[in-house]
Structure formats: structure tokens, C-alpha cells
PDB file of C-alpha atoms and ligand atoms in Angstrom:
ATOM      1  CA  MET A   1      10.115 -14.947 -11.020  1.00 82.00           C
ATOM      2  CA  VAL A   2      11.265 -14.275 -14.524  1.00 88.00           C
ATOM      3  CA  LYS A   3      14.683 -12.581 -14.831  1.00 86.00           C
ATOM      4  CA  GLN A   4      16.612 -10.775 -17.510  1.00 84.00           C
ATOM      5  CA  GLU A   5      18.589 -14.003 -18.155  1.00 84.00           C
ATOM      6  CA  ASP A   6      15.324 -15.716 -19.161  1.00 85.00           C
ATOM      7  CA  LEU A   7      14.635 -13.152 -21.813  1.00 86.00           C
ATOM      8  CA  GLN A   8      16.422 -15.035 -24.661  1.00 84.00           C
ATOM      9  CA  THR A   9      14.289 -18.111 -23.960  1.00 85.00           C
ATOM     10  CA  ILE A  10      11.082 -16.147 -23.864  1.00 86.00           C
ATOM     11  CA  ALA A  11      11.985 -13.949 -26.890  1.00 86.00           C
ATOM     12  CA  SER A  12      12.280 -17.054 -29.243  1.00 85.00           C
ATOM     13  CA  SER A  13       8.657 -17.915 -28.945  1.00 91.00           C
ATOM     14  CA  LEU A  14       7.207 -14.416 -27.971  1.00 94.00           C
ATOM     15  CA  GLN A  15       6.120 -13.146 -31.578  1.00 94.00           C
ATOM     16  CA  SER A  16       4.349 -16.373 -32.546  1.00 95.00           C
ATOM     17  CA  PHE A  17       2.702 -16.527 -29.159  1.00 96.00           C
ATOM     18  CA  LEU A  18       1.438 -13.062 -29.455  1.00 97.00           C
ATOM     19  CA  GLU A  19       0.047 -13.768 -32.902  1.00 97.00           C
ATOM     20  CA  ASP A  20      -1.754 -16.922 -31.622  1.00 97.00           C
ATOM     21  CA  LEU A  21      -3.128 -14.877 -28.598  1.00 97.00           C
ATOM     22  CA  HIS A  22      -4.341 -12.197 -30.997  1.00 98.00           C
ATOM     23  CA  SER A  23      -6.097 -14.649 -33.253  1.00 98.00           C
ATOM     24  CA  LYS A  24      -7.533 -16.501 -30.185  1.00 97.00           C
ATOM     25  CA  TYR A  25      -9.206 -13.421 -28.699  1.00 98.00           C
ATOM     26  CA  GLU A  26     -10.047 -11.219 -31.714  1.00 96.00           C
ATOM     27  CA  SER A  27     -13.373 -13.090 -31.986  1.00 96.00           C
ATOM     28  CA  LEU A  28     -14.180 -12.499 -28.312  1.00 96.00           C
ATOM     29  CA  ARG A  29     -17.123 -10.104 -28.214  1.00 94.00           C
ATOM     30  CA  ASP A  30     -17.609  -9.659 -24.446  1.00 97.00           C
ATOM     31  CA  GLY A  31     -17.650  -6.331 -22.860  1.00 97.00           C
ATOM     32  CA  THR A  32     -18.846  -2.850 -23.885  1.00 97.00           C
ATOM     33  CA  VAL A  33     -16.854   0.189 -24.802  1.00 97.00           C
ATOM     34  CA  ALA A  34     -16.804   3.210 -22.544  1.00 96.00           C
ATOM     35  CA  ASN A  35     -19.719   5.577 -23.325  1.00 93.00           C
ATOM     36  CA  TYR A  36     -19.703   8.189 -20.633  1.00 90.00           C
ATOM     37  CA  ILE A  37     -18.606  10.658 -23.439  1.00 91.00           C
ATOM     38  CA  PRO A  38     -19.648  10.359 -27.016  1.00 90.00           C
ATOM     39  CA  GLU A  39     -16.043  10.551 -28.200  1.00 89.00           C
ATOM     40  CA  LEU A  40     -15.228   7.271 -26.605  1.00 93.00           C
ATOM     41  CA  ALA A  41     -18.435   5.490 -27.507  1.00 95.00           C
ATOM     42  CA  LYS A  42     -17.618   6.034 -31.216  1.00 94.00           C
ATOM     43  CA  VAL A  43     -14.555   3.808 -31.112  1.00 96.00           C
ATOM     44  CA  ASN A  44     -14.389   0.707 -33.231  1.00 97.00           C
ATOM     45  CA  PRO A  45     -14.693  -2.310 -30.591  1.00 97.00           C
ATOM     46  CA  ASP A  46     -12.780  -4.627 -32.928  1.00 97.00           C
ATOM     47  CA  LEU A  47      -9.455  -2.582 -32.521  1.00 98.00           C
ATOM     48  CA  PHE A  48      -6.995  -4.981 -30.872  1.00 98.00           C
ATOM     49  CA  SER A  49      -3.381  -4.815 -30.416  1.00 98.00           C
ATOM     50  CA  ILE A  50      -0.649  -6.229 -28.165  1.00 98.00           C
ATOM     51  CA  CYS A  51       2.944  -4.991 -27.990  1.00 98.00           C
ATOM     52  CA  ILE A  52       5.873  -6.002 -25.844  1.00 98.00           C
ATOM     53  CA  ALA A  53       8.982  -3.950 -25.424  1.00 98.00           C
ATOM     54  CA  THR A  54      12.124  -5.399 -23.616  1.00 97.00           C
ATOM     55  CA  VAL A  55      14.515  -3.540 -21.619  1.00 97.00           C
ATOM     56  CA  ASN A  56      17.122  -4.304 -24.359  1.00 96.00           C
ATOM     57  CA  GLY A  57      14.955  -2.384 -26.798  1.00 97.00           C
ATOM     58  CA  ASP A  58      13.473  -5.365 -28.709  1.00 97.00           C
ATOM     59  CA  VAL A  59       9.855  -4.915 -29.681  1.00 97.00           C
ATOM     60  CA  TYR A  60       7.178  -7.547 -30.471  1.00 97.00           C
ATOM     61  CA  GLU A  61       3.725  -6.354 -31.805  1.00 97.00           C
ATOM     62  CA  VAL A  62       0.659  -7.616 -33.370  1.00 98.00           C
ATOM     63  CA  GLY A  63      -2.676  -6.030 -34.559  1.00 98.00           C
ATOM     64  CA  ASP A  64      -3.484  -2.347 -34.669  1.00 95.00           C
ATOM     65  CA  TYR A  65      -0.484  -1.117 -32.748  1.00 93.00           C
ATOM     66  CA  ASN A  66      -0.269   2.247 -34.600  1.00 95.00           C
ATOM     67  CA  GLN A  67      -3.851   3.180 -33.626  1.00 97.00           C
ATOM     68  CA  LEU A  68      -4.031   6.191 -31.442  1.00 98.00           C
ATOM     69  CA  PHE A  69      -6.305   6.423 -28.407  1.00 98.00           C
ATOM     70  CA  THR A  70      -6.530   8.539 -25.228  1.00 98.00           C
ATOM     71  CA  ILE A  71      -4.412   7.216 -22.507  1.00 98.00           C
ATOM     72  CA  GLN A  72      -7.133   7.842 -19.773  1.00 98.00           C
ATOM     73  CA  SER A  73      -6.336   6.302 -16.339  1.00 97.00           C
ATOM     74  CA  ILE A  74      -3.063   4.789 -17.451  1.00 98.00           C
ATOM     75  CA  SER A  75      -1.738   8.360 -17.210  1.00 98.00           C
ATOM     76  CA  LYS A  76      -2.192   8.160 -13.313  1.00 98.00           C
ATOM     77  CA  VAL A  77       0.928   5.903 -13.098  1.00 98.00           C
ATOM     78  CA  PHE A  78       3.193   8.425 -14.696  1.00 98.00           C
ATOM     79  CA  VAL A  79       1.787  11.473 -13.051  1.00 98.00           C
ATOM     80  CA  HIS A  80       2.190   9.769  -9.772  1.00 98.00           C
ATOM     81  CA  GLY A  81       5.854   9.550 -10.696  1.00 98.00           C
ATOM     82  CA  LEU A  82       6.141  13.225 -11.441  1.00 98.00           C
ATOM     83  CA  ALA A  83       4.401  14.150  -8.172  1.00 98.00           C
ATOM     84  CA  LEU A  84       6.918  11.917  -6.343  1.00 98.00           C
ATOM     85  CA  GLU A  85       9.689  13.730  -8.117  1.00 98.00           C
ATOM     86  CA  ASP A  86       8.141  17.181  -7.201  1.00 98.00           C
ATOM     87  CA  HIS A  87       7.469  16.379  -3.564  1.00 97.00           C
ATOM     88  CA  GLY A  88       9.078  13.165  -2.385  1.00 98.00           C
ATOM     89  CA  ARG A  89       7.462  10.203  -0.853  1.00 97.00           C
ATOM     90  CA  ASP A  90       6.764  11.490   2.612  1.00 97.00           C
ATOM     91  CA  TYR A  91       4.995  14.706   1.625  1.00 96.00           C
ATOM     92  CA  LEU A  92       2.932  12.949  -1.045  1.00 96.00           C
ATOM     93  CA  LEU A  93       1.692  10.367   1.492  1.00 96.00           C
ATOM     94  CA  THR A  94       0.241  13.114   3.588  1.00 94.00           C
ATOM     95  CA  LYS A  95      -2.037  14.049   0.708  1.00 95.00           C
ATOM     96  CA  VAL A  96      -2.743  10.704  -1.024  1.00 95.00           C
ATOM     97  CA  GLY A  97      -2.680   7.283   0.552  1.00 94.00           C
ATOM     98  CA  VAL A  98      -1.549   3.952  -0.867  1.00 95.00           C
ATOM     99  CA  GLU A  99      -4.386   1.693   0.199  1.00 90.00           C
ATOM    100  CA  PRO A 100      -6.501  -0.277  -2.337  1.00 90.00           C
ATOM    101  CA  THR A 101     -10.187   0.727  -2.071  1.00 86.00           C
ATOM    102  CA  GLY A 102     -12.067  -2.369  -3.184  1.00 80.00           C
ATOM    103  CA  ASP A 103     -14.399   0.374  -4.670  1.00 80.00           C
ATOM    104  CA  ALA A 104     -14.959   1.511  -8.288  1.00 82.00           C
ATOM    105  CA  PHE A 105     -12.349   3.882  -9.825  1.00 83.00           C
ATOM    106  CA  ASN A 106     -14.785   6.794  -9.649  1.00 85.00           C
ATOM    107  CA  ALA A 107     -16.143   6.199  -6.051  1.00 83.00           C
ATOM    108  CA  ILE A 108     -16.616   9.339  -4.056  1.00 85.00           C
ATOM    109  CA  ILE A 109     -14.816   8.397  -1.000  1.00 84.00           C
ATOM    110  CA  LEU A 110     -11.985   9.575   1.260  1.00 87.00           C
ATOM    111  CA  ASP A 111     -10.246   7.885   4.185  1.00 85.00           C
ATOM    112  CA  GLU A 112     -12.535   8.693   7.225  1.00 82.00           C
ATOM    113  CA  THR A 113      -9.733   9.522   9.487  1.00 87.00           C
ATOM    114  CA  SER A 114      -6.984  11.213   7.373  1.00 88.00           C
ATOM    115  CA  LYS A 115      -9.474  12.658   4.735  1.00 88.00           C
ATOM    116  CA  ARG A 116      -6.973  11.519   2.033  1.00 92.00           C
ATOM    117  CA  PRO A 117      -8.081   9.915  -1.051  1.00 92.00           C
ATOM    118  CA  TYR A 118      -7.129   6.217  -0.874  1.00 91.00           C
ATOM    119  CA  ASN A 119      -4.554   5.904  -3.636  1.00 95.00           C
ATOM    120  CA  PRO A 120      -3.204   7.712  -6.770  1.00 96.00           C
ATOM    121  CA  MET A 121      -4.795   5.083  -9.156  1.00 96.00           C
ATOM    122  CA  VAL A 122      -8.404   5.927  -8.460  1.00 94.00           C
ATOM    123  CA  ASN A 123      -9.938   9.248  -9.717  1.00 94.00           C
ATOM    124  CA  ALA A 124     -10.038  11.068  -6.330  1.00 95.00           C
ATOM    125  CA  GLY A 125      -6.394  10.198  -5.679  1.00 96.00           C
ATOM    126  CA  ALA A 126      -5.324  11.010  -9.157  1.00 96.00           C
ATOM    127  CA  ILE A 127      -7.048  14.452  -9.130  1.00 97.00           C
ATOM    128  CA  ALA A 128      -5.240  15.197  -5.778  1.00 96.00           C
ATOM    129  CA  THR A 129      -1.932  14.014  -7.284  1.00 97.00           C
ATOM    130  CA  THR A 130      -2.314  16.121 -10.354  1.00 97.00           C
ATOM    131  CA  SER A 131      -3.127  19.061  -8.273  1.00 96.00           C
ATOM    132  CA  LEU A 132       0.335  18.806  -6.806  1.00 96.00           C
ATOM    133  CA  ILE A 133       2.339  19.067 -10.026  1.00 97.00           C
ATOM    134  CA  LYS A 134       4.532  21.960  -9.778  1.00 96.00           C
ATOM    135  CA  GLY A 135       4.750  24.906 -12.289  1.00 96.00           C
ATOM    136  CA  SER A 136       4.205  28.511 -12.290  1.00 94.00           C
ATOM    137  CA  GLY A 137       0.839  28.484 -14.150  1.00 94.00           C
ATOM    138  CA  ALA A 138      -1.506  26.223 -15.925  1.00 96.00           C
ATOM    139  CA  THR A 139       0.670  26.207 -19.160  1.00 97.00           C
ATOM    140  CA  GLU A 140       3.909  25.409 -17.374  1.00 97.00           C
ATOM    141  CA  ARG A 141       2.235  22.564 -15.565  1.00 97.00           C
ATOM    142  CA  LEU A 142       0.756  21.134 -18.714  1.00 98.00           C
ATOM    143  CA  ASN A 143       4.172  21.453 -20.399  1.00 98.00           C
ATOM    144  CA  ARG A 144       5.994  19.645 -17.530  1.00 98.00           C
ATOM    145  CA  MET A 145       3.451  16.838 -17.926  1.00 98.00           C
ATOM    146  CA  LEU A 146       3.721  16.541 -21.645  1.00 98.00           C
ATOM    147  CA  ASP A 147       7.613  16.682 -21.333  1.00 98.00           C
ATOM    148  CA  MET A 148       7.271  13.769 -18.841  1.00 98.00           C
ATOM    149  CA  PHE A 149       5.179  11.760 -21.370  1.00 98.00           C
ATOM    150  CA  GLN A 150       7.617  12.566 -24.063  1.00 98.00           C
ATOM    151  CA  ARG A 151      10.484  11.045 -21.961  1.00 98.00           C
ATOM    152  CA  TYR A 152       8.601   7.742 -21.683  1.00 98.00           C
ATOM    153  CA  THR A 153       7.433   7.549 -25.296  1.00 98.00           C
ATOM    154  CA  GLY A 154      10.395   9.114 -26.966  1.00 98.00           C
ATOM    155  CA  HIS A 155       8.305  11.605 -29.001  1.00 98.00           C
ATOM    156  CA  ASN A 156       6.003  14.597 -28.625  1.00 98.00           C
ATOM    157  CA  VAL A 157       2.689  13.753 -27.235  1.00 98.00           C
ATOM    158  CA  PHE A 158      -0.649  15.633 -27.825  1.00 98.00           C
ATOM    159  CA  VAL A 159      -3.953  16.162 -26.043  1.00 98.00           C
ATOM    160  CA  ASP A 160      -7.085  15.210 -28.025  1.00 98.00           C
ATOM    161  CA  ILE A 161      -9.046  18.436 -27.736  1.00 97.00           C
ATOM    162  CA  SER A 162     -12.405  16.900 -28.302  1.00 96.00           C
ATOM    163  CA  VAL A 163     -11.970  14.254 -25.584  1.00 97.00           C
ATOM    164  CA  PHE A 164     -10.531  16.894 -23.216  1.00 97.00           C
ATOM    165  CA  THR A 165     -13.465  19.216 -23.888  1.00 97.00           C
ATOM    166  CA  SER A 166     -16.026  16.426 -23.373  1.00 96.00           C
ATOM    167  CA  GLU A 167     -14.398  15.179 -20.193  1.00 96.00           C
ATOM    168  CA  ARG A 168     -14.376  18.847 -18.974  1.00 96.00           C
ATOM    169  CA  ILE A 169     -17.964  19.344 -19.734  1.00 95.00           C
ATOM    170  CA  THR A 170     -19.364  16.162 -18.414  1.00 94.00           C
ATOM    171  CA  GLY A 171     -16.879  15.497 -15.500  1.00 94.00           C
ATOM    172  CA  HIS A 172     -19.456  16.294 -12.802  1.00 95.00           C
ATOM    173  CA  ARG A 173     -18.434  13.317 -10.633  1.00 95.00           C
ATOM    174  CA  ASN A 174     -14.833  14.210 -10.874  1.00 95.00           C
ATOM    175  CA  ARG A 175     -15.602  17.782 -10.014  1.00 96.00           C
ATOM    176  CA  ALA A 176     -17.675  16.641  -7.023  1.00 95.00           C
ATOM    177  CA  MET A 177     -14.693  14.588  -5.737  1.00 94.00           C
ATOM    178  CA  ALA A 178     -12.455  17.621  -6.094  1.00 96.00           C
ATOM    179  CA  HIS A 179     -14.899  19.821  -4.133  1.00 96.00           C
ATOM    180  CA  LEU A 180     -15.056  17.188  -1.371  1.00 94.00           C
ATOM    181  CA  MET A 181     -11.271  17.188  -1.090  1.00 94.00           C
ATOM    182  CA  LEU A 182     -11.264  20.999  -1.198  1.00 95.00           C
ATOM    183  CA  ASN A 183     -13.794  20.917   1.698  1.00 94.00           C
ATOM    184  CA  PHE A 184     -11.213  18.922   3.759  1.00 93.00           C
ATOM    185  CA  GLY A 185      -8.306  20.985   2.694  1.00 91.00           C
ATOM    186  CA  MET A 186      -6.715  18.221   0.730  1.00 91.00           C
ATOM    187  CA  ILE A 187      -6.495  20.178  -2.528  1.00 91.00           C
ATOM    188  CA  ASN A 188      -5.873  23.844  -2.970  1.00 85.00           C
ATOM    189  CA  GLN A 189      -8.307  26.515  -4.125  1.00 77.00           C
ATOM    190  CA  ASN A 190      -7.224  26.318  -7.680  1.00 90.00           C
ATOM    191  CA  LEU A 191      -9.448  23.274  -8.227  1.00 94.00           C
ATOM    192  CA  GLU A 192     -10.708  24.097 -11.796  1.00 95.00           C
ATOM    193  CA  GLU A 193      -7.126  24.393 -12.955  1.00 96.00           C
ATOM    194  CA  ALA A 194      -6.253  20.951 -11.377  1.00 96.00           C
ATOM    195  CA  LEU A 195      -9.356  19.342 -12.953  1.00 97.00           C
ATOM    196  CA  ASP A 196      -8.399  20.725 -16.367  1.00 98.00           C
ATOM    197  CA  LEU A 197      -4.967  19.337 -15.967  1.00 98.00           C
ATOM    198  CA  TYR A 198      -6.420  15.945 -14.912  1.00 98.00           C
ATOM    199  CA  PHE A 199      -8.637  15.847 -17.941  1.00 98.00           C
ATOM    200  CA  GLN A 200      -5.737  16.789 -20.083  1.00 98.00           C
ATOM    201  CA  GLN A 201      -3.627  14.002 -18.843  1.00 98.00           C
ATOM    202  CA  CYS A 202      -6.496  11.629 -19.569  1.00 98.00           C
ATOM    203  CA  SER A 203      -6.771  12.893 -23.134  1.00 98.00           C
ATOM    204  CA  VAL A 204      -3.139  12.371 -24.092  1.00 98.00           C
ATOM    205  CA  MET A 205      -2.978  10.374 -27.288  1.00 98.00           C
ATOM    206  CA  VAL A 206      -0.838   7.120 -27.448  1.00 98.00           C
ATOM    207  CA  ASN A 207      -0.661   3.919 -29.377  1.00 98.00           C
ATOM    208  CA  CYS A 208      -0.171   0.290 -28.058  1.00 98.00           C
ATOM    209  CA  TYR A 209       3.613   0.574 -28.865  1.00 98.00           C
ATOM    210  CA  ASP A 210       3.810   3.782 -26.709  1.00 98.00           C
ATOM    211  CA  LEU A 211       2.141   1.890 -23.791  1.00 98.00           C
ATOM    212  CA  ALA A 212       4.698  -0.959 -24.155  1.00 98.00           C
ATOM    213  CA  LEU A 213       7.561   1.292 -24.207  1.00 98.00           C
ATOM    214  CA  MET A 214       6.292   3.363 -21.279  1.00 98.00           C
ATOM    215  CA  ALA A 215       5.939   0.120 -19.241  1.00 98.00           C
ATOM    216  CA  ALA A 216       9.367  -1.082 -20.418  1.00 98.00           C
ATOM    217  CA  THR A 217      10.843   2.259 -19.094  1.00 98.00           C
ATOM    218  CA  LEU A 218       9.463   1.532 -15.669  1.00 98.00           C
ATOM    219  CA  ALA A 219      10.806  -2.104 -16.035  1.00 98.00           C
ATOM    220  CA  ASN A 220      14.256  -0.582 -16.886  1.00 98.00           C
ATOM    221  CA  LYS A 221      14.712   1.462 -13.712  1.00 98.00           C
ATOM    222  CA  GLY A 222      12.999   4.565 -15.141  1.00 98.00           C
ATOM    223  CA  ILE A 223      15.332   4.707 -18.276  1.00 98.00           C
ATOM    224  CA  ASN A 224      13.707   4.671 -21.742  1.00 98.00           C
ATOM    225  CA  PRO A 225      15.225   1.575 -23.492  1.00 98.00           C
ATOM    226  CA  MET A 226      15.109   3.243 -26.862  1.00 98.00           C
ATOM    227  CA  THR A 227      16.367   6.811 -26.084  1.00 98.00           C
ATOM    228  CA  GLY A 228      18.433   6.175 -22.972  1.00 98.00           C
ATOM    229  CA  GLU A 229      16.704   9.046 -21.368  1.00 98.00           C
ATOM    230  CA  GLN A 230      15.905   8.897 -17.642  1.00 98.00           C
ATOM    231  CA  ALA A 231      12.102   9.366 -17.570  1.00 98.00           C
ATOM    232  CA  VAL A 232      11.645   9.183 -13.959  1.00 98.00           C
ATOM    233  CA  GLU A 233      14.209   9.017 -11.096  1.00 98.00           C
ATOM    234  CA  SER A 234      15.081   5.390 -10.375  1.00 98.00           C
ATOM    235  CA  ARG A 235      14.484   5.712  -6.676  1.00 98.00           C
ATOM    236  CA  TYR A 236      10.764   6.222  -7.324  1.00 98.00           C
ATOM    237  CA  VAL A 237      10.148   3.309  -9.601  1.00 98.00           C
ATOM    238  CA  LYS A 238       9.511   0.894  -6.718  1.00 98.00           C
ATOM    239  CA  ASP A 239       6.853   3.297  -5.316  1.00 98.00           C
ATOM    240  CA  ILE A 240       5.099   3.606  -8.619  1.00 98.00           C
ATOM    241  CA  LEU A 241       5.213  -0.177  -9.205  1.00 98.00           C
ATOM    242  CA  SER A 242       3.966  -0.989  -5.627  1.00 98.00           C
ATOM    243  CA  VAL A 243       0.964   1.216  -6.167  1.00 97.00           C
ATOM    244  CA  MET A 244       0.231  -0.242  -9.576  1.00 97.00           C
ATOM    245  CA  TYR A 245       0.593  -3.796  -8.147  1.00 97.00           C
ATOM    246  CA  THR A 246      -1.888  -3.173  -5.358  1.00 95.00           C
ATOM    247  CA  CYS A 247      -4.312  -0.614  -6.902  1.00 95.00           C
ATOM    248  CA  GLY A 248      -3.844  -0.385 -10.681  1.00 96.00           C
ATOM    249  CA  MET A 249      -6.711  -2.647 -11.783  1.00 95.00           C
ATOM    250  CA  TYR A 250      -9.309  -0.904  -9.546  1.00 87.00           C
ATOM    251  CA  ASN A 251     -11.594  -3.311  -7.711  1.00 89.00           C
ATOM    252  CA  PHE A 252     -10.071  -6.255  -9.711  1.00 93.00           C
ATOM    253  CA  ALA A 253      -6.698  -5.479  -8.281  1.00 92.00           C
ATOM    254  CA  GLY A 254      -6.571  -8.299  -5.735  1.00 93.00           C
ATOM    255  CA  GLU A 255      -7.636 -10.971  -8.098  1.00 95.00           C
ATOM    256  CA  TRP A 256      -5.174  -9.604 -10.702  1.00 96.00           C
ATOM    257  CA  ALA A 257      -2.317  -9.821  -8.267  1.00 96.00           C
ATOM    258  CA  TYR A 258      -3.242 -13.303  -7.391  1.00 96.00           C
ATOM    259  CA  LYS A 259      -3.734 -14.648 -10.872  1.00 96.00           C
ATOM    260  CA  VAL A 260      -1.482 -12.494 -13.100  1.00 97.00           C
ATOM    261  CA  GLY A 261       0.981 -11.233 -10.388  1.00 97.00           C
ATOM    262  CA  ILE A 262       2.551  -8.261 -12.102  1.00 98.00           C
ATOM    263  CA  PRO A 263       2.189  -4.438 -11.680  1.00 98.00           C
ATOM    264  CA  ALA A 264      -0.322  -3.125 -14.134  1.00 98.00           C
ATOM    265  CA  LYS A 265      -2.670  -0.297 -14.995  1.00 98.00           C
ATOM    266  CA  SER A 266      -5.773  -0.142 -17.077  1.00 97.00           C
ATOM    267  CA  GLY A 267      -7.701   2.817 -18.590  1.00 97.00           C
ATOM    268  CA  ILE A 268     -11.236   3.332 -19.679  1.00 97.00           C
ATOM    269  CA  SER A 269     -10.369   3.601 -23.402  1.00 97.00           C
ATOM    270  CA  GLY A 270      -9.289  -0.067 -23.302  1.00 98.00           C
ATOM    271  CA  GLY A 271      -5.477   0.068 -22.720  1.00 98.00           C
ATOM    272  CA  ILE A 272      -3.555  -1.892 -20.184  1.00 98.00           C
ATOM    273  CA  ILE A 273       0.106  -1.617 -19.241  1.00 98.00           C
ATOM    274  CA  ALA A 274       2.003  -4.304 -17.314  1.00 98.00           C
ATOM    275  CA  VAL A 275       5.527  -4.248 -16.032  1.00 98.00           C
ATOM    276  CA  ILE A 276       7.960  -7.187 -15.581  1.00 97.00           C
ATOM    277  CA  PRO A 277      10.757  -5.452 -13.605  1.00 97.00           C
ATOM    278  CA  ASN A 278      14.118  -5.697 -15.381  1.00 96.00           C
ATOM    279  CA  VAL A 279      12.654  -7.693 -18.171  1.00 96.00           C
ATOM    280  CA  MET A 280       9.944  -5.934 -20.275  1.00 97.00           C
ATOM    281  CA  GLY A 281       6.819  -3.847 -20.602  1.00 98.00           C
ATOM    282  CA  ILE A 282       3.456  -5.057 -21.997  1.00 98.00           C
ATOM    283  CA  GLY A 283       0.900  -2.894 -23.644  1.00 98.00           C
ATOM    284  CA  VAL A 284      -2.493  -4.176 -24.786  1.00 98.00           C
ATOM    285  CA  PHE A 285      -5.339  -2.157 -26.431  1.00 98.00           C
ATOM    286  CA  SER A 286      -8.891  -3.369 -26.853  1.00 98.00           C
ATOM    287  CA  PRO A 287     -11.744  -0.987 -26.069  1.00 98.00           C
ATOM    288  CA  PRO A 288     -14.530  -3.273 -24.812  1.00 98.00           C
ATOM    289  CA  LEU A 289     -14.512  -3.265 -20.958  1.00 97.00           C
ATOM    290  CA  ASP A 290     -15.857  -5.642 -18.203  1.00 96.00           C
ATOM    291  CA  SER A 291     -17.938  -4.463 -15.387  1.00 94.00           C
ATOM    292  CA  ARG A 292     -14.916  -3.064 -13.436  1.00 92.00           C
ATOM    293  CA  GLY A 293     -13.727  -0.998 -16.324  1.00 93.00           C
ATOM    294  CA  ASN A 294     -10.817  -3.227 -17.397  1.00 96.00           C
ATOM    295  CA  SER A 295     -10.372  -4.252 -21.110  1.00 98.00           C
ATOM    296  CA  VAL A 296     -11.791  -7.776 -21.551  1.00 98.00           C
ATOM    297  CA  ARG A 297      -9.299  -8.949 -24.101  1.00 98.00           C
ATOM    298  CA  GLY A 298      -6.532  -7.147 -22.229  1.00 98.00           C
ATOM    299  CA  VAL A 299      -7.177  -8.948 -19.050  1.00 98.00           C
ATOM    300  CA  LYS A 300      -7.174 -12.404 -21.023  1.00 98.00           C
ATOM    301  CA  VAL A 301      -3.940 -11.609 -22.844  1.00 98.00           C
ATOM    302  CA  CYS A 302      -2.087 -10.620 -19.656  1.00 98.00           C
ATOM    303  CA  GLU A 303      -3.330 -13.724 -17.850  1.00 98.00           C
ATOM    304  CA  GLU A 304      -2.150 -16.024 -20.590  1.00 97.00           C
ATOM    305  CA  LEU A 305       1.260 -14.325 -21.040  1.00 97.00           C
ATOM    306  CA  SER A 306       1.794 -14.559 -17.249  1.00 97.00           C
ATOM    307  CA  GLN A 307       1.052 -18.218 -17.253  1.00 95.00           C
ATOM    308  CA  GLN A 308       2.937 -19.091 -20.409  1.00 94.00           C
ATOM    309  CA  PHE A 309       6.075 -17.357 -19.415  1.00 94.00           C
ATOM    310  CA  GLY A 310       5.895 -17.671 -15.569  1.00 95.00           C
ATOM    311  CA  LEU A 311       5.733 -13.886 -15.204  1.00 96.00           C
ATOM    312  CA  HIS A 312       4.009 -13.814 -11.801  1.00 97.00           C
ATOM    313  CA  LEU A 313       6.377 -11.986  -9.371  1.00 96.00           C
ATOM    314  CA  PHE A 314       6.150 -14.707  -6.873  1.00 96.00           C
ATOM    315  CA  GLU A 315       6.422 -17.665  -9.263  1.00 93.00           C
ATOM    316  CA  CYS A 316       8.966 -20.159  -7.832  1.00 89.00           C
ATOM    317  CA  SER A 317       8.065 -23.397  -9.466  1.00 81.00           C
ATOM    318  CA  GLU A 318      10.608 -25.065 -11.700  1.00 66.00           C
ATOM    319  CA  LYS A 319      10.425 -24.006 -15.355  1.00 58.00           C
ATOM    320  CA  LYS A 320       9.053 -26.516 -17.797  1.00 50.00           C
TER     321      LYS A 320
HETATM  322  N1  LIG B   1     -11.184  10.223 -17.831  1.00 61.06           N
HETATM  323  C1  LIG B   1     -11.607   9.172 -16.965  1.00 61.06           C
HETATM  324  C2  LIG B   1     -12.395   9.745 -15.757  1.00 61.06           C
HETATM  325  O1  LIG B   1     -11.764  10.501 -15.079  1.00 61.06           O
HETATM  326  C3  LIG B   1     -10.568   8.124 -16.644  1.00 61.06           C
HETATM  327  C4  LIG B   1     -11.095   7.070 -15.963  1.00 61.06           C
HETATM  328  C5  LIG B   1     -10.431   5.737 -16.212  1.00 61.06           C
HETATM  329  O2  LIG B   1      -9.666   5.559 -17.268  1.00 61.06           O
HETATM  330  N2  LIG B   1     -10.816   4.709 -15.530  1.00 61.06           N
HETATM  331  O3  LIG B   1     -13.405   9.305 -15.261  1.00 61.06           O
END
């Protein structure tokens, strides 16, 4: 397992390694961009960026790292953190489980016995988690969520209105899940409001640097390495990372844990974040997705970074 002491060694070759990785994979044309809403289908499939932020505040970046895109499912990680702060681990567990599903992210399934959605990283669990965010009305809940994203990114964040509107108009499947959970009393009556907040969180605009910094904040005990602000209470970071580790890459989560071995989360717009605890955060953005909804280039980049620098959490062989 790589430690903070190893950072200096890694850092010396990181920038050139990222540049090599970027040129190696920019010609890879596999995968298709998400097309469930026209706004996402319009994206340029060649956009590609990699960014790493360390817990010491150093940044390494290559490609289109300033390009904005909607955060999509990566938001689930951070909203899970906010729900933990709002309700604590025990209560949250009564509403949303922490079991990987082995099914697609948008599967309409609940745990047979408990009627809970399986985990906060799949859509059903994320909608249930979002429905628990505290606030005296829709505006306050949205503002609390945007403030939370601001603590992680260090700047104001905005919702892309056209993506939000499309998600809302076309989100029949998500709406169906919400109704199923309402039927079992797992979310409250105010289901449309919870769905709106979920669609808004998915439509928050970030760039690849933001992703790396958000991941680095989780790597740094919940403290943003650039601003020094506590983005999430430290005691919840291990809960967040455990769920990312086992459920963050949808039905590829097991193979990911086996091969790459670091907590990660992907989103349908092509982003991936990965967290090396106490060391650094990785952000990758490349829109074409594989059949499980993970960025093709993003997966390749993380696999190679993990191998090259021995990032797998359970790596115990001698360093070369
Ligand atoms: N907005 C998308 C949805 O709810 C997010 C899914 C994703 O990124 N995998 O379906």
C-alpha cells in the first residue's frame, strides 16, 4: 500500500507518466457517449483529461482539464457524505444498504427482506439518500448541497439547467424507482422534490481538476488540501470510501477492486474519481463509456496508474 512517504518518489515521475498515458490512450476510440438525453449525446468524444491532486496541494494535469461537464453519478459519493452528517451511520443504514448489487446502476431492485435499496452508489439508493438531505424546503436543501460541493471544490458550483431539465423530463426510470420505494415507505411523500434534488445534483458542473481535488479531499481526511476547509466530518470518510470501494464502479466494482484496488466512482458523463487515502486524489474525464457505464479511457488510465505506482490498497510486494 502506497503511503504519504512514497509521495516524493511518485511525484518525480508523475507529470511525464500522465502525459505518456494521455498520448497512449487519446487514440483509443472504443465506447460510446451516453445518449439517454440529447445534452449528453452532443459531447465531443475526444475530450480527455487526467488530473491528480495530492494531499499536500500539488497538482498534476494533462489534457482538457478545464472543460466543464456534469458530475452525474460521482455526486452520489458526496451526497452520501452529507446524508451521513445529517443522520449518522445507524439511521442511514435503516434506509439504504451497503451491499453491492452486481446489477446495472439503474436496475429497479430493492432488497427483498428489508425493502432498502442496495447501496447509495446505484440510482435507487442515491435517490433515497438524496431524499434524506435536511432543509426546510427545496431551496434550502439545494443550497446545502451546493455549499457542500463548494467545500470540496473550493469555489461556487452551478447546476446546468438544460441537463437538469432533460433529466427531469426523461427520468421515467428514476421516477419508477422512487415510486417503488414510496410504496414500501422507504422514502417520504415528497418524492418529486427528492427527484428534483437528485437530478440537480447530477447536473452540477465540474471539471477534471475539481474531480481530482474532491477526491484529494477525501484522501485528506475530509479536509480540502487547497483551502484547508473541512468538507465532510473525518469520522465519515471511511464509510464513504468503503462504499465507493465495493459499489462505486457499478457491476464492474468487483473486478475493479481486484485489479485497480482503490475506492473509485464513475459517472455517465465520463468522469471517474479515485482516492488513495492519505496520498492523493485522481480525476479522469473522457466521455465514451463501456457497456457498464464506465469511461473506457478512464478505466485504462486508473489501471495503469495503479500498476505503475503500486496503488492497490492491498499491494504488499517489494517496490521495484
Ligand atoms: N443522471 C443519471 C441517472 O440518474 C446518472 C447516472 C450515472 O451517472 N450513472 O440516470
